[in-house]
Coordinates of C-alpha atoms in Angstrom, one line a residue:
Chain A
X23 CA 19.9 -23.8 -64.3
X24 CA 22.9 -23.8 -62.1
X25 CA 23.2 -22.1 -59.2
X26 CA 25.0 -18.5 -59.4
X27 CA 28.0 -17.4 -57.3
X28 CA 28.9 -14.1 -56.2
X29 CA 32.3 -13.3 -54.3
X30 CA 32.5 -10.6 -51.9
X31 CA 36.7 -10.6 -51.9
X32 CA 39.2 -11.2 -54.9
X33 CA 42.1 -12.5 -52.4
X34 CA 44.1 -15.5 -53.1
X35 CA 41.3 -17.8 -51.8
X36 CA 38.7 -16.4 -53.8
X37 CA 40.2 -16.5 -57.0
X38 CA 41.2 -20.5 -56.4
X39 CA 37.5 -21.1 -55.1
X40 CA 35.6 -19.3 -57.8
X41 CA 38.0 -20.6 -60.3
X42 CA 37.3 -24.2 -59.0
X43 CA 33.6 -23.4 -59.1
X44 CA 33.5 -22.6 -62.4
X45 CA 35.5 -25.0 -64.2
X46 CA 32.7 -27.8 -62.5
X47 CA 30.2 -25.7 -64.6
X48 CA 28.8 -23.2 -61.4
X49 CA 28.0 -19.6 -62.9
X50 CA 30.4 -16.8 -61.1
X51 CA 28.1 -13.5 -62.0
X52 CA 30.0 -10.8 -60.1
X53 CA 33.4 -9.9 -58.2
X54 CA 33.6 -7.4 -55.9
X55 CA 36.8 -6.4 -54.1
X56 CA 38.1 -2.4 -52.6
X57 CA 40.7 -3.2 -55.2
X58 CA 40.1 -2.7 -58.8
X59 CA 43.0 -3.8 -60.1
X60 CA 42.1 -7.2 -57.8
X61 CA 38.0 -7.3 -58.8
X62 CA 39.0 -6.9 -62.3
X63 CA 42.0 -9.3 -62.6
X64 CA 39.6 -12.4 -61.0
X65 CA 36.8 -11.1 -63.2
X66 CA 38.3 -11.4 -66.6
X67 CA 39.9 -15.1 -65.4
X68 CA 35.7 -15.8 -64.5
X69 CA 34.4 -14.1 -67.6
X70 CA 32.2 -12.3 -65.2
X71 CA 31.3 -8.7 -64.2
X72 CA 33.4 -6.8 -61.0
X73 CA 32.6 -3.8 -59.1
X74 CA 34.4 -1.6 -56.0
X75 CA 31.2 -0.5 -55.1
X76 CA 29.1 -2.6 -52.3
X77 CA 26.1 -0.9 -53.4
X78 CA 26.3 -2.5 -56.9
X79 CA 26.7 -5.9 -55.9
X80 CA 24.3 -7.7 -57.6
X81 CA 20.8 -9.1 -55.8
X82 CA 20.2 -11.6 -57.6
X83 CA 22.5 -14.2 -57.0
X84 CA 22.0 -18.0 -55.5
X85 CA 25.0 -17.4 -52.9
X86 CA 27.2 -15.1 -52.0
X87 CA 30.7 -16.2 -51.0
X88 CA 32.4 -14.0 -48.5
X89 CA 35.9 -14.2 -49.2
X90 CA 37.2 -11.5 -47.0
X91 CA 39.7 -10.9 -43.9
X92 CA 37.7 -11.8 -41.0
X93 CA 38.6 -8.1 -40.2
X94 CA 36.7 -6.3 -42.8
X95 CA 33.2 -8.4 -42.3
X96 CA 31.8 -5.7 -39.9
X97 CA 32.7 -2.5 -42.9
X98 CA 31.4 -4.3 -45.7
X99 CA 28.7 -6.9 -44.9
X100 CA 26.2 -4.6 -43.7
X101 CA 26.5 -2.3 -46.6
X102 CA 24.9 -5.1 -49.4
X103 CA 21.6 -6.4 -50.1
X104 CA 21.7 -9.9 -49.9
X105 CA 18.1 -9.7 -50.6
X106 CA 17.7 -13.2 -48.2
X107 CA 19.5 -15.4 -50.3
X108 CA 22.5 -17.5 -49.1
X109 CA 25.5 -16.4 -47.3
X110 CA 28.3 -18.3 -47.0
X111 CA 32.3 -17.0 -45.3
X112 CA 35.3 -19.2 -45.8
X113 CA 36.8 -18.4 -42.9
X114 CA 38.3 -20.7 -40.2
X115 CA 37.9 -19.0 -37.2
X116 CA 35.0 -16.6 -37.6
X117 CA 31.7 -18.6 -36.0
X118 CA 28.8 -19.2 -38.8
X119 CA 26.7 -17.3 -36.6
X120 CA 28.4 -14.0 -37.5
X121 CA 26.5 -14.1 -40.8
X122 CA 22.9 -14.5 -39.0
X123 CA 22.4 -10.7 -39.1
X124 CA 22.2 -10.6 -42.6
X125 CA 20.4 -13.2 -43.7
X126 CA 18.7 -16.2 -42.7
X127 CA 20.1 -19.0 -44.9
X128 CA 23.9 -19.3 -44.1
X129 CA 26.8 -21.3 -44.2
X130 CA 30.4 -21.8 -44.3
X131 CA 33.2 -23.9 -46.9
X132 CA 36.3 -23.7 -45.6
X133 CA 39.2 -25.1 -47.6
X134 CA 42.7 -26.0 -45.6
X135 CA 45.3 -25.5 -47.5
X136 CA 47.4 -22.1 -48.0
X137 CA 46.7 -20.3 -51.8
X138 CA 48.9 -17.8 -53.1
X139 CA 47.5 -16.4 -56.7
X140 CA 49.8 -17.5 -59.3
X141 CA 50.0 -21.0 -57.8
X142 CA 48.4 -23.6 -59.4
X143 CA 46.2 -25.7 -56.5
X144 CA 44.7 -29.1 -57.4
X145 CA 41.3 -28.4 -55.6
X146 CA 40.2 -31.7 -55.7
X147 CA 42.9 -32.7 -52.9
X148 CA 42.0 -29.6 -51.0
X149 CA 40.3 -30.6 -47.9
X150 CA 37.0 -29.1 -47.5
X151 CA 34.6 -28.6 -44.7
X152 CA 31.5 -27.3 -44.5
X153 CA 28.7 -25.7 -42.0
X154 CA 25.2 -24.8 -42.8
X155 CA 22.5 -23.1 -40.8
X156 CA 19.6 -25.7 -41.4
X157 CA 19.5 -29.6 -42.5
X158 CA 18.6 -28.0 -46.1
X159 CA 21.8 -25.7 -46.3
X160 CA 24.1 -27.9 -44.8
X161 CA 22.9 -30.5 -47.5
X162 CA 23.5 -27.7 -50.2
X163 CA 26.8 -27.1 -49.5
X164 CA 27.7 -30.7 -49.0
X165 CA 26.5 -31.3 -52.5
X166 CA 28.9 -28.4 -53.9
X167 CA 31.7 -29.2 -52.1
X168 CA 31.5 -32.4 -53.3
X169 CA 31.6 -31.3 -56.6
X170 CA 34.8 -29.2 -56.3
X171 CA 36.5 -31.4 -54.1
X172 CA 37.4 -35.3 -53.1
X173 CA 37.5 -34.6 -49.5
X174 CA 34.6 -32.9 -47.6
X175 CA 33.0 -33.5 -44.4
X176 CA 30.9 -31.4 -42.2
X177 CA 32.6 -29.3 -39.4
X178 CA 30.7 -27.2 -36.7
X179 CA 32.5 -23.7 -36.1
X180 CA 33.5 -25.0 -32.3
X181 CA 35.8 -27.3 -34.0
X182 CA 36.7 -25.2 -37.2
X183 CA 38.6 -22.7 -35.1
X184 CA 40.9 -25.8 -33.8
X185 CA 41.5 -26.8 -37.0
X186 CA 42.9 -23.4 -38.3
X187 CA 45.1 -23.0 -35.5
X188 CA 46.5 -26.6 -36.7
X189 CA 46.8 -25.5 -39.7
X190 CA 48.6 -22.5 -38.5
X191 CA 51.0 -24.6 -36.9
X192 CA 51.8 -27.3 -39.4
X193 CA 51.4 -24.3 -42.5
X194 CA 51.9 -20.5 -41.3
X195 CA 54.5 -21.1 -38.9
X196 CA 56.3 -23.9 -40.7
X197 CA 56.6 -21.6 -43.7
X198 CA 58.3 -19.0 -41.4
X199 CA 60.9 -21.4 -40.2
X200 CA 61.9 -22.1 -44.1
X201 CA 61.8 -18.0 -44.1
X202 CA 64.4 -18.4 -40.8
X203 CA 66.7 -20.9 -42.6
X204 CA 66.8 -19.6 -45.9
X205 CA 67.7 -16.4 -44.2
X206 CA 70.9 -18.3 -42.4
X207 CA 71.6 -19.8 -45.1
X208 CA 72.0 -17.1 -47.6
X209 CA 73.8 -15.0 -45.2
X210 CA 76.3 -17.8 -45.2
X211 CA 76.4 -17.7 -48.9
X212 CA 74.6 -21.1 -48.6
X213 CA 72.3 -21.7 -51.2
X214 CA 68.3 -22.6 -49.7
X215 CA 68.1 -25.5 -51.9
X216 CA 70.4 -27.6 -50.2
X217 CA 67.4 -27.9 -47.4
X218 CA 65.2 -29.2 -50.5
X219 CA 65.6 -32.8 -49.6
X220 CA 65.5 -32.4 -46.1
X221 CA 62.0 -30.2 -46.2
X222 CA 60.8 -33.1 -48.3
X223 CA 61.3 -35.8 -46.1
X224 CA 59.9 -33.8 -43.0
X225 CA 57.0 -33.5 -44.6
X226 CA 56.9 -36.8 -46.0
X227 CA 57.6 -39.0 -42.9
X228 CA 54.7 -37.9 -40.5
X229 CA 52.9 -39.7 -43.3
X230 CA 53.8 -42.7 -42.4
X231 CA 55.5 -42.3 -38.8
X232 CA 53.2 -40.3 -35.9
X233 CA 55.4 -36.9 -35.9
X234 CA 56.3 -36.7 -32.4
X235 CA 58.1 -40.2 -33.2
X236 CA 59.5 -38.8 -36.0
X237 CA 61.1 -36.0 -33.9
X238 CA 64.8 -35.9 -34.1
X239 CA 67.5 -33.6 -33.5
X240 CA 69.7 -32.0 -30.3
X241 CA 66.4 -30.8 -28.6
X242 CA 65.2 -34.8 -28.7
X243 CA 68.4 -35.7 -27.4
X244 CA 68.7 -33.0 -24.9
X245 CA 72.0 -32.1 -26.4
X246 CA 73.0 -29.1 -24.4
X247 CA 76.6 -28.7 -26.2
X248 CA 75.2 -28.4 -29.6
X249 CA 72.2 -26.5 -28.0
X250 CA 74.3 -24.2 -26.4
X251 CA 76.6 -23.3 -29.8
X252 CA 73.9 -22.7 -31.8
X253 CA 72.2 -20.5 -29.1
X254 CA 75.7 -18.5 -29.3
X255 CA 75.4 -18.1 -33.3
X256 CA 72.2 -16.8 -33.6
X257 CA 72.8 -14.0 -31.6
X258 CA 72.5 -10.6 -33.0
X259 CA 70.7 -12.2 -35.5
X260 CA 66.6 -10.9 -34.9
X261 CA 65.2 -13.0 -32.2
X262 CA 66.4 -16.6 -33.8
X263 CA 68.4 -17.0 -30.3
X264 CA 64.7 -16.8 -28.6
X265 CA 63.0 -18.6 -30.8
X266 CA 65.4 -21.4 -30.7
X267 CA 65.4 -21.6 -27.3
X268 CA 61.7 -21.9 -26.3
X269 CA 60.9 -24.6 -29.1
X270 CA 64.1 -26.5 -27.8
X271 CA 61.9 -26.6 -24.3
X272 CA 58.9 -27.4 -25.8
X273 CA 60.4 -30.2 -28.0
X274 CA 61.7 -31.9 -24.5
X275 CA 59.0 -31.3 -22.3
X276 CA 57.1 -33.1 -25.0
X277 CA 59.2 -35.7 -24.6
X278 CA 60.3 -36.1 -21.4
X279 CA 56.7 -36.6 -20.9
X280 CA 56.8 -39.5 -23.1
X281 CA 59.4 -41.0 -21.6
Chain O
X1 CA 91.0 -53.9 -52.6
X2 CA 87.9 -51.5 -51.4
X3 CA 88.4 -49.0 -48.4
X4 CA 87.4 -50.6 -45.3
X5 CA 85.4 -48.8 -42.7
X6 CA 84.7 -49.6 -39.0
X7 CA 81.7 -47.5 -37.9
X8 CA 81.9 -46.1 -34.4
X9 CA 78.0 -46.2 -33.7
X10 CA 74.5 -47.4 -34.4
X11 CA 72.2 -45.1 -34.4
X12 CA 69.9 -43.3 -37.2
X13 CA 72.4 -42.1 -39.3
X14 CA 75.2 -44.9 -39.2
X15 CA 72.6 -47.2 -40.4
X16 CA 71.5 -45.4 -43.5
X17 CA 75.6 -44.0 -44.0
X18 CA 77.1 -48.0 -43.4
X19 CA 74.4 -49.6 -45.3
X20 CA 74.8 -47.1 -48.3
X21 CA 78.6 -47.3 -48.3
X22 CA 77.9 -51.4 -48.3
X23 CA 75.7 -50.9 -51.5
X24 CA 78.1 -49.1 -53.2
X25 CA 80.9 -52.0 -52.4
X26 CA 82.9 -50.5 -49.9
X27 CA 83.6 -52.9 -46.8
X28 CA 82.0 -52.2 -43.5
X29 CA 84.1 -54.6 -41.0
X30 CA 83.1 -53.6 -37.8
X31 CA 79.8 -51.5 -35.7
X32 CA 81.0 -50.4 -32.4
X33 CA 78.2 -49.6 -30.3
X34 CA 77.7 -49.4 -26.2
X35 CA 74.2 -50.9 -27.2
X36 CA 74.3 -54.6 -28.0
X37 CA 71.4 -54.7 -29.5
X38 CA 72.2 -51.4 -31.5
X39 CA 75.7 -52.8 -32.6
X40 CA 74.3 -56.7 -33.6
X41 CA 70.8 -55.1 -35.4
X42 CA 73.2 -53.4 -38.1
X43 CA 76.4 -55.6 -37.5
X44 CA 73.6 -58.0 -39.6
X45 CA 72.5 -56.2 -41.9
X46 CA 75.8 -55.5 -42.8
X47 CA 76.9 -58.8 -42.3
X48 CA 80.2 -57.9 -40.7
X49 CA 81.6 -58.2 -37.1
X50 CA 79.9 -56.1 -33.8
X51 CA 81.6 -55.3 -30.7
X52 CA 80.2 -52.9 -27.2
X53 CA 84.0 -52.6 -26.1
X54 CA 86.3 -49.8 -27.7
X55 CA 89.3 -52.2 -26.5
X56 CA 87.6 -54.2 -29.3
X57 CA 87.7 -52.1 -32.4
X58 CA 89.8 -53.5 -35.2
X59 CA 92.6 -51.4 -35.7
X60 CA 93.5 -52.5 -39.6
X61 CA 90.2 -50.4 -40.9
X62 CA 91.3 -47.9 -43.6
X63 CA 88.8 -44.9 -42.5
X64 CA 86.5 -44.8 -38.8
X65 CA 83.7 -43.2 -38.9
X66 CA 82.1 -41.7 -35.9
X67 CA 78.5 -41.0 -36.0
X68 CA 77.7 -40.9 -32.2
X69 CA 76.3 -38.1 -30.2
X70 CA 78.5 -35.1 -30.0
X71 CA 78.6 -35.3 -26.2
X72 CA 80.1 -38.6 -25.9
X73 CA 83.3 -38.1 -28.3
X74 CA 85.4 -37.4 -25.2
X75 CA 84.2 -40.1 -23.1
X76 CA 84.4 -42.8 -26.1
X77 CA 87.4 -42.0 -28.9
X78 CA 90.3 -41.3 -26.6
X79 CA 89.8 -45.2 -25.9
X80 CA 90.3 -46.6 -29.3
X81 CA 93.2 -47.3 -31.5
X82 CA 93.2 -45.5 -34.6
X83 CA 96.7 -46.8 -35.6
X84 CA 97.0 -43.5 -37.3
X85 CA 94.9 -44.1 -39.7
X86 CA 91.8 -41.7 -41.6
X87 CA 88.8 -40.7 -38.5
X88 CA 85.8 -39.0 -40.1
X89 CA 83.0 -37.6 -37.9
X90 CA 79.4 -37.3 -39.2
X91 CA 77.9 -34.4 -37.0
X92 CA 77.0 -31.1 -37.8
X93 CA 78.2 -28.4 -35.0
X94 CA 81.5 -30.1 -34.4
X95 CA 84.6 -28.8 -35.9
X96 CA 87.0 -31.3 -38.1
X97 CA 89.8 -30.1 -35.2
X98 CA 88.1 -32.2 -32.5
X99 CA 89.4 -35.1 -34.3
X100 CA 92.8 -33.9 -34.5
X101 CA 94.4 -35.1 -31.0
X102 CA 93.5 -39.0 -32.3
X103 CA 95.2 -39.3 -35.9
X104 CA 96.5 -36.9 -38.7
X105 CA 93.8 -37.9 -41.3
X106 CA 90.7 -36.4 -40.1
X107 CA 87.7 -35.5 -42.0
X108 CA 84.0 -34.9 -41.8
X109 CA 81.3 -36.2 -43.9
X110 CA 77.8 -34.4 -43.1
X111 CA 75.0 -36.0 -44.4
X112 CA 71.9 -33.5 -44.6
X113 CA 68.6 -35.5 -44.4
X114 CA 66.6 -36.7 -41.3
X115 CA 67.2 -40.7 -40.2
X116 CA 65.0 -42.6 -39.0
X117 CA 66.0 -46.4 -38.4
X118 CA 63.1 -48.0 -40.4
X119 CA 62.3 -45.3 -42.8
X120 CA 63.8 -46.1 -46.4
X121 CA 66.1 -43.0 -47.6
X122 CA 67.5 -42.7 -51.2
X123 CA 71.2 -41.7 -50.1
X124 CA 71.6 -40.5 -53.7
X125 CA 69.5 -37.4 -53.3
X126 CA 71.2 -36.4 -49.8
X127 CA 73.5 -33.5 -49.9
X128 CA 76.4 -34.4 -48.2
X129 CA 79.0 -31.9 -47.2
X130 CA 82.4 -32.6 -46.7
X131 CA 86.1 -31.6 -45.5
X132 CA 89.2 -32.6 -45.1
X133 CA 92.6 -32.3 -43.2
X134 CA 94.6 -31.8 -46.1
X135 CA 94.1 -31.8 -49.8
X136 CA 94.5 -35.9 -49.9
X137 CA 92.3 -36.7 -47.6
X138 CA 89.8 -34.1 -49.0
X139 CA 89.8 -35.6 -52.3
X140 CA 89.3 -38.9 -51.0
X141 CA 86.1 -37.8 -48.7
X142 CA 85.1 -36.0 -52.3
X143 CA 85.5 -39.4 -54.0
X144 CA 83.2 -41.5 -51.6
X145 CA 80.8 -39.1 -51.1
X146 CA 80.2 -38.9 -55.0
X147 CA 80.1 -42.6 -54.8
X148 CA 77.0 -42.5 -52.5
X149 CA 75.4 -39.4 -52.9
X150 CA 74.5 -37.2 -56.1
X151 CA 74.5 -34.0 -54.0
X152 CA 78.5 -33.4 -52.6
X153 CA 80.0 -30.7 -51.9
X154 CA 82.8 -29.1 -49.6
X155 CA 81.9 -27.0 -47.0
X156 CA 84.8 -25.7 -44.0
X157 CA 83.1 -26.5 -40.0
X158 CA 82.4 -23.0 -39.4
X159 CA 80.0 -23.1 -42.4
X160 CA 78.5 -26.3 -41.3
X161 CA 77.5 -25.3 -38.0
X162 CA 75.1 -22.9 -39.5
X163 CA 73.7 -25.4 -42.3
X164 CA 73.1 -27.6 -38.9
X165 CA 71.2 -24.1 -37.1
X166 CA 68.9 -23.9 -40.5
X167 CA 68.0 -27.8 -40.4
X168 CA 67.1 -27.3 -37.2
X169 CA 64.8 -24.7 -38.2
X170 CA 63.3 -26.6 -41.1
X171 CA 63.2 -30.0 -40.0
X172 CA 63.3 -30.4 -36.2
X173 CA 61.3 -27.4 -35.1
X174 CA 58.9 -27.9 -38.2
X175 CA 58.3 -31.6 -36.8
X176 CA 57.8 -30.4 -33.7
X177 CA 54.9 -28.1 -34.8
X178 CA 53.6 -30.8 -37.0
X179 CA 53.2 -32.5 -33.2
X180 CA 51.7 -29.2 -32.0
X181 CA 48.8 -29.4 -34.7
X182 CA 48.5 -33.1 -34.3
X183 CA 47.6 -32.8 -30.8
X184 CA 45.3 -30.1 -31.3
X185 CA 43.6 -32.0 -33.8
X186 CA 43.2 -34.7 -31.7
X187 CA 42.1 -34.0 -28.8
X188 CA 39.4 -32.1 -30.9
X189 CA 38.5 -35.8 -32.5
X190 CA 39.7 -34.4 -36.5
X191 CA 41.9 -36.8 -38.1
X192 CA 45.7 -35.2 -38.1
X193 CA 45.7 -36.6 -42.1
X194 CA 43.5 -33.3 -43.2
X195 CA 46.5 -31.6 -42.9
X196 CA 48.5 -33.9 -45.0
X197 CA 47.9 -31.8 -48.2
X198 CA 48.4 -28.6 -46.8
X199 CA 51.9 -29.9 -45.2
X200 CA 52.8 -31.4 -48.1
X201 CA 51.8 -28.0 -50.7
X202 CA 53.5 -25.5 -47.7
X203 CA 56.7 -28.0 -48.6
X204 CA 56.3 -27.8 -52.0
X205 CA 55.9 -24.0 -52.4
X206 CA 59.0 -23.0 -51.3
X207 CA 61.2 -24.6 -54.4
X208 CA 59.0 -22.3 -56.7
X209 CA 58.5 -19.3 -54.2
X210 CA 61.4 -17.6 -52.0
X211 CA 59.8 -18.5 -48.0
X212 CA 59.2 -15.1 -46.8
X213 CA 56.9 -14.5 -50.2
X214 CA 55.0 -17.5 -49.4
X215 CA 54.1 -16.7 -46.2
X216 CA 50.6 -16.9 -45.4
X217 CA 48.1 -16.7 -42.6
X218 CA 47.3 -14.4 -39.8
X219 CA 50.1 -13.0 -38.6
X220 CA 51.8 -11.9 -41.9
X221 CA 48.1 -9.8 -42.7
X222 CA 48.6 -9.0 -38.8
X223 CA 44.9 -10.0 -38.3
X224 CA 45.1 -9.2 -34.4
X225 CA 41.4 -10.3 -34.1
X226 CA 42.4 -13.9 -35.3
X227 CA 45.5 -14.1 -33.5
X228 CA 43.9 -13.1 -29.9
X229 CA 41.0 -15.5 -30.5
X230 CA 43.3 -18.2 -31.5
X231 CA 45.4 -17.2 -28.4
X232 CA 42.4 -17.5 -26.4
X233 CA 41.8 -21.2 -27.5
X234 CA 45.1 -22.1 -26.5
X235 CA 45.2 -21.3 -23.2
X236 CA 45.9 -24.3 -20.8
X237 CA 47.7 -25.6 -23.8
X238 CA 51.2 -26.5 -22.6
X239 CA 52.9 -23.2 -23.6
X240 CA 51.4 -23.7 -27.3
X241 CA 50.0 -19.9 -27.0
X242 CA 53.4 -18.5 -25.8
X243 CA 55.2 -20.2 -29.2
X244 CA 51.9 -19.0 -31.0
X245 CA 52.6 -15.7 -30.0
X246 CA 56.4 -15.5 -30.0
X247 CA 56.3 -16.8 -33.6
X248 CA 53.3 -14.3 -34.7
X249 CA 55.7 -11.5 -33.5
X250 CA 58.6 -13.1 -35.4
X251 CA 56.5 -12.9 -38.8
X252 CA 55.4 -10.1 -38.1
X253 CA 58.5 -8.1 -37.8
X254 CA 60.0 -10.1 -40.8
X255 CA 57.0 -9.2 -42.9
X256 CA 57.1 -5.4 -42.0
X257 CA 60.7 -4.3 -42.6
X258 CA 60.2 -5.6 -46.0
X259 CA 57.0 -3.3 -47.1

């Protein structure tokens, strides 16, 4: 028999994980999610049953999978009966340990990389890590992450927490700096896709070249003339002026450094 | 007969722009650079003559193209002999009128990528923007610009210096923060190249998804217990936790006037 899956959340990294699950042949028994429309919509994609109701999640699963906001642990873990089977969170910068309280087997499968619902996601290229409470667990988790993914290695939560402020970093604020330019852009009647290209080979270089090599630009080059006019047009315009300044410091103290 | 250009500079971006104009059979007949090495590394490759003295630049080229550093214009063209002919700048935040006190024919043509000397670039998918002092010599940037690039268009200064403010954004400030994970990464001992799929999907996301719908992560959900513990980790940090913060703001105020 394979091993059945519950999942406590029906965000945008639940739905990718229990999808991935189930196409390599794990059973997903049950959604739940505060949102019906959510629970439901990830249920009929699973085939399975959903509820909005903590006390009807199921007992009898293998593992529970708590896709959640890190926020929302404390008002709805305590509320089900995990009925001492596996726990297991997904979250980068929550500590295994927070799932102790609640049961004695638990673990954690973090996957980097940023899902939004209606985009497709190779999973087997999603980097995976994994965290389990005894040798037995650990081993466990290793053999499922394996399963769903080509890239797995174990993580302890010390480290876990660096690695999703990385992935901040290179992801979260990245994405709001395409936000920043595709908002100067358009307001210059300047259509976004002329940056394609450019975004592209950004992303593509640090492959090959270590990124603060690949650094380039008037920052680099501590060129205060062009520093200075852009400074003056992005004023009035939100905080860009601000913004621009401080990573234009950071950029050269990095490289002064260097030098 | 082919144009003939005489490049004035050696850096990044004359060696991808000289080198593409050569494979496209235009004549390169001269590299000025104030680096020898700079000037005789590309002077080879594109097998035509090098010189480190402006007193020295041919004055029979048909079009000059300046790609140096914006601060050194004034200290470098007001020494060369442009015989009146065509002088095209490369850079982004200067106006065509700095040109205008050297010759009649002056132009600008703004290649849009990131250069790195020894990184391979297809020129055909740069955008490259361009403009011109009158009609003629418009239609003539239009016509070698088409000849290099698939992606031309023409685009006035005061335009440009915003397409240059928005590259900034998504190319040199995104590096930088790929440096800013990298170094948390390793000093924690995790490979950078677990973030490469992430990177390269946060990239790739944006030609499907507008930016500010893609965003992701902490800040947009305004998870404040994440962001302080993240803050927390990043003390001592250079000033990686005032960026972190400054940017979580940023989203954050993005992200609310739109619900």
């Amino acid at each position: 028999m394979s091993l059945k899956f519950a999942f406590i959340g029906a965000g945008n990294l639940a739905t990718h994980l229990s999808l991935s699950l189930k196409i390599n042949n794990y059973q997903v028994v049950q959604v739940y999610s505060r949102t019906k429309n959510s629970a439901k919509i990830l249920a009929e994609k699973l085939d399975c049953a959903f509820t909005t109701s903590t006390k009807e999640i199921v007992n009898d699963a293998d593992i529970y999978v708590i896709a959640l906001k890190d926020s929302v642990f404390g008002q709805v873990l305590p509320q089900v009966d995990f009925n001492k089977k596996m726990v297991v969170h997904c979250s980068g910068s929550m500590p295994m340990s927070v799932l102790e309280k609640y049961t004695e087997n638990v673990g954690v499968l973090y996957p980097l990389q940023t899902f939004s619902k209606n985009r497709e996601i190779n999973f087997k290229e999603v980097p995976v890590f994994v965290e389990g409470s005894s040798a037995e667990n650990e081993k466990l988790l290793l053999q499922i992450a394996n399963q769903i993914s080509g890239s797995v290695s174990v993580l302890n939560s010390e480290k876990r927490i660096y690695l999703h402020i990385a992935a901040v970093f290179a992801c979260n604020f990245v994405n709001h700096f395409y936000t920043i330019a595709y908002n100067i852009l358009t307001s210059e009647n300047i259509p976004f896709e002329v940056l394609y290209p450019l975004i592209k080979e950004t992303a593509a270089k640090i492959q090959i070249t270590e990124p603060v090599k690949a650094q380039t630009g008037p920052a680099v080059r501590f060129d205060e003339n062009i520093i200075l006019k852009h400074l003056k047009h992005l004023e009035g315009k939100k905080n860009y002026d601000e913004l621009y300044n401080l990573i234009s410091k950071s950029i050269f103290e990095h490289h002064q450094k260097r030098n």
